[in-house]
PDB file of C-alpha atoms in Angstrom:
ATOM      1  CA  UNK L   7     -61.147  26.972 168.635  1.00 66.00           C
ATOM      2  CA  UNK L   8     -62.370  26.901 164.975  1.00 79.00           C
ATOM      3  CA  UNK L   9     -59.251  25.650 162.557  1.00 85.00           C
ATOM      4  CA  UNK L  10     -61.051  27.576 159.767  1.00 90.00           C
ATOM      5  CA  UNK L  11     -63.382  30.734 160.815  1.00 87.00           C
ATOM      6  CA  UNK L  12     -65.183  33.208 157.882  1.00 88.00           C
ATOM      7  CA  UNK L  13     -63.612  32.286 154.966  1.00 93.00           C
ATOM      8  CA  UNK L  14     -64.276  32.951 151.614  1.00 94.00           C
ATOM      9  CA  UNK L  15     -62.802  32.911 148.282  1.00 95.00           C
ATOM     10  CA  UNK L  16     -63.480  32.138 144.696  1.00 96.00           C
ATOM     11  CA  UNK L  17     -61.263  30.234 142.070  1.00 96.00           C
ATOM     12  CA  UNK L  18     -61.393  31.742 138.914  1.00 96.00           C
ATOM     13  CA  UNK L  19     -61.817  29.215 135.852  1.00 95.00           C
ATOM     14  CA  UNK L  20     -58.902  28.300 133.721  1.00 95.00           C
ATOM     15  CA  UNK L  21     -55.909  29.767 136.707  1.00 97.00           C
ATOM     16  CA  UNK L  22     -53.549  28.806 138.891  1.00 98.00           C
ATOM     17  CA  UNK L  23     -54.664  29.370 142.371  1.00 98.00           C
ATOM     18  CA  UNK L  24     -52.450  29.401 145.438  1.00 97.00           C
ATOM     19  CA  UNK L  25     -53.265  29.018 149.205  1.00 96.00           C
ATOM     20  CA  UNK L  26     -50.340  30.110 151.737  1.00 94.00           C
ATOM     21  CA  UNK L  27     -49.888  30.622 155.424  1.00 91.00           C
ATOM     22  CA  UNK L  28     -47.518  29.730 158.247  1.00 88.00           C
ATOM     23  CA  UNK L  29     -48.100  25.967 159.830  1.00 86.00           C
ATOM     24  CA  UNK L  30     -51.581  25.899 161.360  1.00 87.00           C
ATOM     25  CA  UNK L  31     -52.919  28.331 159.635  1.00 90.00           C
ATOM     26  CA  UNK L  32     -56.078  26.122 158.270  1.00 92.00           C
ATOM     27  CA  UNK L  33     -54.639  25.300 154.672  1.00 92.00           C
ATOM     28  CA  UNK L  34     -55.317  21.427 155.374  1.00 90.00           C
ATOM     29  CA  UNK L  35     -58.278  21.918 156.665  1.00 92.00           C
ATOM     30  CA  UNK L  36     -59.711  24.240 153.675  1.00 93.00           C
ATOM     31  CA  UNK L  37     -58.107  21.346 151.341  1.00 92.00           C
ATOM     32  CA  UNK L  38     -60.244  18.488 153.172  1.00 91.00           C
ATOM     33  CA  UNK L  39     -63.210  20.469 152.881  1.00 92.00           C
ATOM     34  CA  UNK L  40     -62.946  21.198 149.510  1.00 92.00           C
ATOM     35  CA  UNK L  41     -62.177  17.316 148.690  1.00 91.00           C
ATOM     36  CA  UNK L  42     -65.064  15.778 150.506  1.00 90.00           C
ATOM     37  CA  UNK L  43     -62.217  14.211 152.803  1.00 89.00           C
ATOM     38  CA  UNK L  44     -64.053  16.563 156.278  1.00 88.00           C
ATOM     39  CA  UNK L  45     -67.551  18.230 155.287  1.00 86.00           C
ATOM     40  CA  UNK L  46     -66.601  21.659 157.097  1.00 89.00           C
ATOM     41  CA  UNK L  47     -69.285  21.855 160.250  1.00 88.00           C
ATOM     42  CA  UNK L  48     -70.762  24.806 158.402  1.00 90.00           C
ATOM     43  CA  UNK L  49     -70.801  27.243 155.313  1.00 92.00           C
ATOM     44  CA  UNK L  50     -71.004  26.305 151.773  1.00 94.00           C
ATOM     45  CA  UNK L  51     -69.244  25.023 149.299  1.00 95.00           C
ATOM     46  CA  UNK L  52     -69.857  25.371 145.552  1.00 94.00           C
ATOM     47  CA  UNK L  53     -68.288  24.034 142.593  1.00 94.00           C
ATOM     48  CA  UNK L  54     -69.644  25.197 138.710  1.00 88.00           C
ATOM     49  CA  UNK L  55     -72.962  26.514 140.364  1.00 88.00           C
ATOM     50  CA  UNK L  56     -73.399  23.389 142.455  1.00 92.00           C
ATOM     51  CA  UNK L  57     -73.543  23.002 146.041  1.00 94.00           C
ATOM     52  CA  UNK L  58     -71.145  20.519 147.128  1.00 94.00           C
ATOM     53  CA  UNK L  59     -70.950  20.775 150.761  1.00 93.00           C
ATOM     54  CA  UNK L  60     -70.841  17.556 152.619  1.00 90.00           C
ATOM     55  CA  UNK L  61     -70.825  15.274 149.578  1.00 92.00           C
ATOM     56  CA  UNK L  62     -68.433  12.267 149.854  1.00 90.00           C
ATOM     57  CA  UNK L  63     -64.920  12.133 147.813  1.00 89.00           C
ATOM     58  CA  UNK L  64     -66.088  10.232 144.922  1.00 87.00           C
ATOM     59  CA  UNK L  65     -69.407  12.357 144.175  1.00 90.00           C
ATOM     60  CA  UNK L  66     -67.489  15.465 144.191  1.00 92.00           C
ATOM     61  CA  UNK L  67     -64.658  14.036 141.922  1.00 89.00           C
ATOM     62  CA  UNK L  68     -67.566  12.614 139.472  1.00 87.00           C
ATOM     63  CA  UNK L  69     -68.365  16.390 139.391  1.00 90.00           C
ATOM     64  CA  UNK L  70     -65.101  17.522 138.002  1.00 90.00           C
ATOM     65  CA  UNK L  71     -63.116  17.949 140.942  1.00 89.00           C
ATOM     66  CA  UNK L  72     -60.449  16.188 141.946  1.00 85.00           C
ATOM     67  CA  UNK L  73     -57.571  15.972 144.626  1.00 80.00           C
ATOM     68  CA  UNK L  74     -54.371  13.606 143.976  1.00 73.00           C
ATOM     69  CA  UNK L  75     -54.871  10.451 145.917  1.00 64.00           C
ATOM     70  CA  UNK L  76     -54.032  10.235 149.510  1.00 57.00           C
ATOM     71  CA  UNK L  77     -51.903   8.304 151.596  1.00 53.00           C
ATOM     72  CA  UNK L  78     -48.337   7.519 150.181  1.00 57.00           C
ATOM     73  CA  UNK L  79     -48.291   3.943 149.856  1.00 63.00           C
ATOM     74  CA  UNK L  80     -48.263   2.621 146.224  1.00 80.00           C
ATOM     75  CA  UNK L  81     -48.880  -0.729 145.212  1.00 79.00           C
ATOM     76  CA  UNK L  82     -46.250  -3.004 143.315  1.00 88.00           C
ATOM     77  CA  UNK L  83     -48.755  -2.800 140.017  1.00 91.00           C
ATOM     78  CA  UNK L  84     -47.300  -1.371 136.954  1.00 95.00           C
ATOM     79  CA  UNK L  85     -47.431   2.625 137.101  1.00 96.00           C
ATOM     80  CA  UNK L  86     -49.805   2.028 134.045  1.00 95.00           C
ATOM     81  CA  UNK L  87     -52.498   0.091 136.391  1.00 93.00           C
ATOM     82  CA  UNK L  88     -51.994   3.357 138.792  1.00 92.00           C
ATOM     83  CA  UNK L  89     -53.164   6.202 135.823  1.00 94.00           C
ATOM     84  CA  UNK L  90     -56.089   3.628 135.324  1.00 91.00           C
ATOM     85  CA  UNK L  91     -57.517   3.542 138.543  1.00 88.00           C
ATOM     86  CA  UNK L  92     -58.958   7.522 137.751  1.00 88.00           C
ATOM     87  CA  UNK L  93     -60.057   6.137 134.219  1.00 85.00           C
ATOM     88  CA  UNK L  94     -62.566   3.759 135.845  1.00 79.00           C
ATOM     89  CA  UNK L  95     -64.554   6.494 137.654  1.00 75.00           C
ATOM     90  CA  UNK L  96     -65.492   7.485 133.497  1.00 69.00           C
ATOM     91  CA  UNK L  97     -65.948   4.352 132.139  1.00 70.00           C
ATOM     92  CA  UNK L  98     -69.247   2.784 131.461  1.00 62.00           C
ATOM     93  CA  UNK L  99     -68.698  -0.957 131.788  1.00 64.00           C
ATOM     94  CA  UNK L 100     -70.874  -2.845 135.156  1.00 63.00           C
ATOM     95  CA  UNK L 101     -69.583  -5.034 137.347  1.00 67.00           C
ATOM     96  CA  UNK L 102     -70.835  -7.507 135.809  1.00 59.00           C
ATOM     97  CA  UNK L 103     -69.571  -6.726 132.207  1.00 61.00           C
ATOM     98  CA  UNK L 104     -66.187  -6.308 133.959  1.00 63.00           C
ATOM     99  CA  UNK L 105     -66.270  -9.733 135.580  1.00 62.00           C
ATOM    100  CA  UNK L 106     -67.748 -11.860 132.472  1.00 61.00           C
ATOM    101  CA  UNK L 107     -65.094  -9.685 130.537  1.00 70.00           C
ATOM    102  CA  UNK L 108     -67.499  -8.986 127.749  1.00 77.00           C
ATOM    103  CA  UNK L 109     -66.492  -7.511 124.752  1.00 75.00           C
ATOM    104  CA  UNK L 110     -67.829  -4.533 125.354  1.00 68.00           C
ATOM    105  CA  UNK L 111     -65.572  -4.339 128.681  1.00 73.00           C
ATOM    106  CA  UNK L 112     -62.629  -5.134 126.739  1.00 74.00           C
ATOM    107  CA  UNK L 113     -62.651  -2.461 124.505  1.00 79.00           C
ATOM    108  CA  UNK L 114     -62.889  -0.244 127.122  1.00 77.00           C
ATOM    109  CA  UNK L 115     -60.060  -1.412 129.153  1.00 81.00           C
ATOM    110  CA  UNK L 116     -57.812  -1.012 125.504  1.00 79.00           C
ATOM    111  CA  UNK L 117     -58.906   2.559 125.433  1.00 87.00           C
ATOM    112  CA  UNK L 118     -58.503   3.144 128.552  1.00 86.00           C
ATOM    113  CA  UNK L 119     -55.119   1.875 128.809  1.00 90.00           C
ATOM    114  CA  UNK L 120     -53.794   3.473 125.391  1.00 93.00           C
ATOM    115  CA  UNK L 121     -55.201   7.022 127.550  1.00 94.00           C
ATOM    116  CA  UNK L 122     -53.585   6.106 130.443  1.00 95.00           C
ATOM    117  CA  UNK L 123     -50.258   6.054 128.061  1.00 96.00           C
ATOM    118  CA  UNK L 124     -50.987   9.170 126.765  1.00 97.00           C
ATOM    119  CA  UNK L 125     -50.971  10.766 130.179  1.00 97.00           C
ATOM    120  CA  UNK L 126     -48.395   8.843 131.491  1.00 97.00           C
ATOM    121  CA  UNK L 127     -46.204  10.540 127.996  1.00 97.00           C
ATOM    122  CA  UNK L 128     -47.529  14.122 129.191  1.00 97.00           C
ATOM    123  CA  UNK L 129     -46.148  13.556 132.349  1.00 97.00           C
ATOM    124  CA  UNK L 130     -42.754  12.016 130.900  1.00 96.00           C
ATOM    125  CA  UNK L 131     -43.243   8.871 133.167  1.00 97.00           C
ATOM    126  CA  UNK L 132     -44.151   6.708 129.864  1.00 97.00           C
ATOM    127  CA  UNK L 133     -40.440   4.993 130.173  1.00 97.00           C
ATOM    128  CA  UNK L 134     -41.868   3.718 133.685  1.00 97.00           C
ATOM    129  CA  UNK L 135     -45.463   2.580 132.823  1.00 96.00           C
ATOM    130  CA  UNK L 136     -44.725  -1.338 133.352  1.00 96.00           C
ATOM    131  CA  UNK L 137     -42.439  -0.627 136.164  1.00 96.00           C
ATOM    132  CA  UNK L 138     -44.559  -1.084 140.131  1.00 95.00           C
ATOM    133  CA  UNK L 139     -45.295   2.233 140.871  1.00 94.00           C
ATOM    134  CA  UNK L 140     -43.845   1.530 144.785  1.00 93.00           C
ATOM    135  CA  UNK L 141     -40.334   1.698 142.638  1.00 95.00           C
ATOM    136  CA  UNK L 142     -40.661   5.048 141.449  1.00 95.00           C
ATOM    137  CA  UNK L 143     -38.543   7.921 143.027  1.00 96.00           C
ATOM    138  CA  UNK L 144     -40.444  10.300 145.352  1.00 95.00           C
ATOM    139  CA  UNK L 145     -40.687  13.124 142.735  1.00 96.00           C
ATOM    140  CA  UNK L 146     -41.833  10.630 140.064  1.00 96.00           C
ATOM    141  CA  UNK L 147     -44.857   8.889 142.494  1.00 95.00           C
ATOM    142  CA  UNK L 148     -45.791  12.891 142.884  1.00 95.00           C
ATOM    143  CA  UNK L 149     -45.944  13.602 139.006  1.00 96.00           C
ATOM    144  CA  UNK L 150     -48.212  10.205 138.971  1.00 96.00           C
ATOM    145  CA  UNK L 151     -50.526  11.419 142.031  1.00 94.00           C
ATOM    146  CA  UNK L 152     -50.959  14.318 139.462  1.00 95.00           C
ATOM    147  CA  UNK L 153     -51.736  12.576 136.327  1.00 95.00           C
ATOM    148  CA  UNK L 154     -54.106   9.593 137.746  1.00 93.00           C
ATOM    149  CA  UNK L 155     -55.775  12.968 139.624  1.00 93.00           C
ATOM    150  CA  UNK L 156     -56.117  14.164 135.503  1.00 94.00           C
ATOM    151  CA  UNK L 157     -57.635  10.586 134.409  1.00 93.00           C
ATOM    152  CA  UNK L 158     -60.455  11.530 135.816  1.00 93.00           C
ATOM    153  CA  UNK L 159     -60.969  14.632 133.902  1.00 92.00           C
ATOM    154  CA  UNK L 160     -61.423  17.017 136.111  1.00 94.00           C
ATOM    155  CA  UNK L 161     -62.169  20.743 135.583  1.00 95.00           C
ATOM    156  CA  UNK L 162     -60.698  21.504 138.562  1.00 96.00           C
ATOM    157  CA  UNK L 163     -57.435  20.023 140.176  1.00 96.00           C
ATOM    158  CA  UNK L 164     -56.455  20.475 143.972  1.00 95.00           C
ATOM    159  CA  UNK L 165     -52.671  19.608 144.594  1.00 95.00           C
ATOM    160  CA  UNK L 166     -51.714  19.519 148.164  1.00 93.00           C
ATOM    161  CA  UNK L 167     -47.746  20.373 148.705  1.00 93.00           C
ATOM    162  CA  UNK L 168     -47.127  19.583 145.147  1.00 95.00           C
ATOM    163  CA  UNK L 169     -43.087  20.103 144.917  1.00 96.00           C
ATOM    164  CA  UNK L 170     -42.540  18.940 149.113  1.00 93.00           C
ATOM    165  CA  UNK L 171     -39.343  16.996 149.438  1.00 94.00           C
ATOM    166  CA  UNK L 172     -37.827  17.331 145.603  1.00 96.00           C
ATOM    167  CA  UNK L 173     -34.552  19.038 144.626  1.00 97.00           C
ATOM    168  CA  UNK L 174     -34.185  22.294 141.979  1.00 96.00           C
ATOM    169  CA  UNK L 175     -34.461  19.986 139.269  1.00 97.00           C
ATOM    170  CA  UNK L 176     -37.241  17.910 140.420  1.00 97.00           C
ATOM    171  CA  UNK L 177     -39.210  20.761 141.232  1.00 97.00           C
ATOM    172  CA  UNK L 178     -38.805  22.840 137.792  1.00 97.00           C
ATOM    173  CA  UNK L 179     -39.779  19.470 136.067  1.00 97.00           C
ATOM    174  CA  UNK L 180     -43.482  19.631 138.480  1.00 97.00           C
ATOM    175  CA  UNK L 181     -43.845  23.318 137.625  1.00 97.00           C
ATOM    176  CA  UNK L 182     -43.597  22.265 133.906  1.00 97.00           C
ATOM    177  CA  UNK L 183     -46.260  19.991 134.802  1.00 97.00           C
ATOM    178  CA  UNK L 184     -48.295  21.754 135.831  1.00 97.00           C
ATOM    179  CA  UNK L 185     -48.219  24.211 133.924  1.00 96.00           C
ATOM    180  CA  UNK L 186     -49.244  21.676 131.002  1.00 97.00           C
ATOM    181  CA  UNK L 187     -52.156  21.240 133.159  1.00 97.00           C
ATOM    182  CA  UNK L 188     -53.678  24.389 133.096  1.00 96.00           C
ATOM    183  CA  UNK L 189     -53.153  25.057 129.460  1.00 95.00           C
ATOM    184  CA  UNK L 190     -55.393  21.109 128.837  1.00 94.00           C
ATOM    185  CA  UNK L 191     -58.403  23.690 130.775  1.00 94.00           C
ATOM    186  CA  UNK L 192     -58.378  22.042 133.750  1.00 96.00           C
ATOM    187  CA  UNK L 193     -58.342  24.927 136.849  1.00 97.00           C
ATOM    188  CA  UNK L 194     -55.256  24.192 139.571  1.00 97.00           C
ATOM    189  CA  UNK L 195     -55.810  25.076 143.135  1.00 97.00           C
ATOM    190  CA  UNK L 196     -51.983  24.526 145.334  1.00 97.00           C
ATOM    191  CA  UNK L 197     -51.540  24.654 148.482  1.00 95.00           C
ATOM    192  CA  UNK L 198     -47.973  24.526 149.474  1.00 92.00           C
ATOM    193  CA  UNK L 199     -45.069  25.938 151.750  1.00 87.00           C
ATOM    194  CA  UNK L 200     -42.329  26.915 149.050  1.00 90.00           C
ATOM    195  CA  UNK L 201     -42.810  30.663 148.398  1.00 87.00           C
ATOM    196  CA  UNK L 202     -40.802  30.960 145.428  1.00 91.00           C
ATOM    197  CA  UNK L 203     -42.633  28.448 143.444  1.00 95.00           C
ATOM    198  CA  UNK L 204     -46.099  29.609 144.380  1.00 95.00           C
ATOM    199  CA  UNK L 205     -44.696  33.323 143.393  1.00 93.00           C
ATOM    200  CA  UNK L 206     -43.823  32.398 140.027  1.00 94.00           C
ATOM    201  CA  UNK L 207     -46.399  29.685 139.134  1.00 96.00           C
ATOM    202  CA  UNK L 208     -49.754  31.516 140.371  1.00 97.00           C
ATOM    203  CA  UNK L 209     -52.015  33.722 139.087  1.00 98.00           C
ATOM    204  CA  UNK L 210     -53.825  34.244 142.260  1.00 98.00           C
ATOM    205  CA  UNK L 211     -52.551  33.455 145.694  1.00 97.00           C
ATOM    206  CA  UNK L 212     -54.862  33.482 149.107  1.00 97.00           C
ATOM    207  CA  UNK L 213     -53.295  34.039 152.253  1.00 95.00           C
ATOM    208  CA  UNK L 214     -54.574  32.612 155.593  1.00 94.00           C
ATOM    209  CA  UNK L 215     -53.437  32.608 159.382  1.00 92.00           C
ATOM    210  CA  UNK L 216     -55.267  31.898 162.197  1.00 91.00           C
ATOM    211  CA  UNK L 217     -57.823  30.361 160.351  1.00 93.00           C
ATOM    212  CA  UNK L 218     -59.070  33.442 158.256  1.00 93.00           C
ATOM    213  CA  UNK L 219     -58.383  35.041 155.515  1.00 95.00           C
ATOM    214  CA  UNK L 220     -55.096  37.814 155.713  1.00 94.00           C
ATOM    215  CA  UNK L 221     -54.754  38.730 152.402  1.00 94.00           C
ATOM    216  CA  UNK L 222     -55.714  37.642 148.575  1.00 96.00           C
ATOM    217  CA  UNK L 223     -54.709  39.430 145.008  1.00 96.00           C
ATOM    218  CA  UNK L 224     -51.556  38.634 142.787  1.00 96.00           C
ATOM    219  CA  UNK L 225     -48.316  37.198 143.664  1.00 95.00           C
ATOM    220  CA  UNK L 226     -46.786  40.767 143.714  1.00 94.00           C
ATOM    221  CA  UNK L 227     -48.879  42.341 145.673  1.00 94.00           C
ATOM    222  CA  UNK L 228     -49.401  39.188 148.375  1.00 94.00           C
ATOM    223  CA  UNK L 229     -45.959  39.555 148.761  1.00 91.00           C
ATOM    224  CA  UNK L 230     -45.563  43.568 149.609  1.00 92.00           C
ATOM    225  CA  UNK L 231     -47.783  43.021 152.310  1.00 93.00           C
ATOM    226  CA  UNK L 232     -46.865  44.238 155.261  1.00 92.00           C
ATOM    227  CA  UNK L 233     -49.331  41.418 157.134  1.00 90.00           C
ATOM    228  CA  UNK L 234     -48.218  38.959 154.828  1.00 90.00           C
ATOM    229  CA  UNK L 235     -44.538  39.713 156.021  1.00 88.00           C
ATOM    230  CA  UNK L 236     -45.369  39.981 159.740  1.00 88.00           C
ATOM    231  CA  UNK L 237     -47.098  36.504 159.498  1.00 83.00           C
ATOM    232  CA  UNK L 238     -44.086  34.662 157.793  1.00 77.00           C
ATOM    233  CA  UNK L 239     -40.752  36.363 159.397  1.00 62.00           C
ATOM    234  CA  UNK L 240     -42.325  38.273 162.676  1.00 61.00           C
ATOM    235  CA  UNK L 241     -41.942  41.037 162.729  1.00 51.00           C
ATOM    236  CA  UNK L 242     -43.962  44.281 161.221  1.00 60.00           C
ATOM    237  CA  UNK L 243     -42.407  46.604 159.115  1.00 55.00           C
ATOM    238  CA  UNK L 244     -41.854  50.204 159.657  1.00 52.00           C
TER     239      UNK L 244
END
């Protein structure tokens, strides 16, 4: 059985893009794809007029798109360290002018730190930047995800389950976020399970089950579906 089976779809530049569906329905798998994490076994993907498909993580993020980090394990550097990591993928120092520590190298490592500052102020962590980044609450280490995803400068930004696990509070704070976000340019592609945020934070939203495609249009109109509804609660309406 195919997890994802004749499915298409195009993000439009400068929204807020949503993908729903009950558990199993593929989202994961579309995400993956998308990311370079699993090259889908075929289709294509394309990404500013570029075929995409199959390349690895770190040739599609030196393209302009970019996925949070994975895993959930942060080290005990300072958050500050963390936002640089997706500065380096930018910067034009070699290895070698990083190792002698040239002077060159240096200056870039002072820029790239004072930017990694200024994101880490956009994303009010800036009171954390010298703290490890393993000490940060669960809410904050997502808001980080986010902006060392942005150090990269992306055009477009895939968050997977962005808000997952935060309170009412927590959450607003991430929709603020992101919202920011899309108003820097950059494109935002979500998957995630919380219906009311997707409803009031997307332009767009993309419903799947089964693997395909069951509906796609705005939030108001995803929602009055009577196949959307079936899918969700189980039942069809009259």
């Amino acid at each position: 059985m195919l997890a994802v089976h004749d499915l298409g779809f195009q993000i439009h530049s400068g929204e807020i893009f949503g993908l729903i569906g009950p558990n199993g329905a593929g989202k994961t798998t579309v995400f993956n794809a998308i990311t370079g994490t699993v090259p889908p076994s075929e289709g294509k993907i394309r990404f500013a007029e570029t075929d995409i498909t199959g390349l690895k993580t770190h040739q599609i993020t030196a393209r302009g798109s970019c996925g949070p980090p994975g895993g959930h394990d942060f080290s005990p550097n300072p958050v500050v360290e963390h936002v640089m990591t997706g500065l380096h993928c930018r910067t034009s120092t070699s290895i070698w002018g990083a190792f002698l520590h040239t002077p060159f190298s240096r200056r870039e490592e002072a820029q790239n730190q004072k930017k990694a500052i200024e994101l880490l102020e956009f994303s009010n962590l800036a009171d954390f930047r010298e703290q490890p980044a393993a000490s940060l609450t669960w809410a904050q280490q997502k808001r980080l995800m986010l902006v060392t995803a942005l150090a990269t400068k992306p055009k477009l930004i895939l968050l997977d389950e962005p808000v997952a696990g935060m309170n009412a509070s927590e959450i607003q704070e991430m929709i603020e976020l992101i919202t920011r976000v899309r108003k820097e340019r950059v494109t935002v592609f979500i998957i995630e399970h919380n219906m009311k945020v997707m409803m009031q934070i997307c332009d767009r939203i993309l419903v799947m089950n089964y693997g395909q495609k069951l509906s796609e249009g705005i939030p108001e109109e995803v929602a009055r579906n009577p196949k959307v509804i079936e899918a969700y609660l189980g039942y069809k309406q009259n």
